[in-house]
Short mmCIF file of C-alpha atoms in Angstrom, two decimals:
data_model
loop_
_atom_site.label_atom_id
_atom_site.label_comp_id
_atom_site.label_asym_id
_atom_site.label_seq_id
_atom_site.Cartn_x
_atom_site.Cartn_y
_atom_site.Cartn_z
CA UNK A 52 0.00 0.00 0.00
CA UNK A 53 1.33 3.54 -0.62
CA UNK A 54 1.39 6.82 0.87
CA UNK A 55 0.43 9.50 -1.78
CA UNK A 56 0.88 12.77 -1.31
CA UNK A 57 -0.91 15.40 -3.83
CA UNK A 58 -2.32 18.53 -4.92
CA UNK A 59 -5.71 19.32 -3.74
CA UNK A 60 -6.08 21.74 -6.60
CA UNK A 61 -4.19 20.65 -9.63
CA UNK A 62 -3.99 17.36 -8.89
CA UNK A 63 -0.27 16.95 -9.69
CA UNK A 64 1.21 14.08 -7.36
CA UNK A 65 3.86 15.27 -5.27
CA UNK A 66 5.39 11.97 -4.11
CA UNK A 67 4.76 8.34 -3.19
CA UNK A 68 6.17 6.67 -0.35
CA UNK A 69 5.22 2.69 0.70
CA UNK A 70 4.08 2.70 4.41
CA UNK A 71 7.49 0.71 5.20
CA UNK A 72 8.29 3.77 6.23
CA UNK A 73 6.70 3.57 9.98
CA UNK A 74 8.05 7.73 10.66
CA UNK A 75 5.84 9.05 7.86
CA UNK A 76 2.70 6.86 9.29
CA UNK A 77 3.25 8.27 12.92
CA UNK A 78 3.45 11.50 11.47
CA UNK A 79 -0.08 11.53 10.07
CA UNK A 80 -1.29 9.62 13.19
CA UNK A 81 -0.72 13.13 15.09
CA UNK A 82 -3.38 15.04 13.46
CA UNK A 83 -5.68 16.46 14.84
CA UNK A 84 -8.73 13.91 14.02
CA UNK A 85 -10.88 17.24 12.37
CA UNK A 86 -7.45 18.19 10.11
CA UNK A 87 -6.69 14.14 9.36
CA UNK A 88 -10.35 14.29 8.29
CA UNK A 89 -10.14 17.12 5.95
CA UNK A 90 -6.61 16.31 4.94
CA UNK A 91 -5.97 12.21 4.50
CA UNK A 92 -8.05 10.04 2.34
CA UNK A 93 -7.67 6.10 2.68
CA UNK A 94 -8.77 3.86 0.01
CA UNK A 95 -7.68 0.17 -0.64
CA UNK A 96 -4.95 1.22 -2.68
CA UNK A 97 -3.50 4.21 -1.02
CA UNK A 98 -3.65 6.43 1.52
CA UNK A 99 -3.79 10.22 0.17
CA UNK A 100 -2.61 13.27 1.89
CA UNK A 101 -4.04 16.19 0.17
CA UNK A 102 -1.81 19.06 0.02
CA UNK A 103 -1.22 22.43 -1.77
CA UNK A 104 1.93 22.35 -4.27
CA UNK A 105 4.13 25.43 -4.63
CA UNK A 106 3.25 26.41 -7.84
CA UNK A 107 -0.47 26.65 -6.95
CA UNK A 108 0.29 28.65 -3.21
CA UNK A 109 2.42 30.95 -5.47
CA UNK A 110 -0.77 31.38 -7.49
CA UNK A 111 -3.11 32.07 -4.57
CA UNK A 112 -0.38 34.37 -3.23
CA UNK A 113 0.29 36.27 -6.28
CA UNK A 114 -3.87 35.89 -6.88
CA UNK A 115 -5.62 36.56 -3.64
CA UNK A 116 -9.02 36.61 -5.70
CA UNK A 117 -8.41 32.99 -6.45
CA UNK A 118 -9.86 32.27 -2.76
CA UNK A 119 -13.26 33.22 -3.71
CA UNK A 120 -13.49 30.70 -6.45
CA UNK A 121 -14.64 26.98 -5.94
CA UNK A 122 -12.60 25.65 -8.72
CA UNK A 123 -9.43 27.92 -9.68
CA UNK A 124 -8.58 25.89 -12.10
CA UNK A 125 -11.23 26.68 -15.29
#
């Protein structure tokens, strides 16, 4: 099973780790349950941590007005 960490917004993945990594498992285990909630999704497959890339923060900083939309990417 892998750990998949990607872009809430684009999509793009951002990198894939296999949970024999036990650090990167704790690390997600010491969410708050309302943030591991909104931010980790577990399927069969995977388990995906849904993040914000740099390219798309440097968007939303550059483009405040971005917040307001429900899908910045048209």
């Amino acid at each position: 099973m892998a750990l998949v960490y990607q872009c809430r917004i684009c999509r793009s993945v951002l990198g894939v780790f296999y949970h024999d990594e036990p650090r990167l498992l704790l690390t997600l285990e010491r969410l708050a349950p309302e943030d591991r909630a909104a931010l980790v999704e577990e399927t069969g497959e995977a388990t995906r941590v849904w993040v914000v890339c740099e390219h798309c923060q440097a968007a939303y900083d550059a483009h405040p007005e971005l917040y307001e939309l429900d899908s910045p990417l048209q």
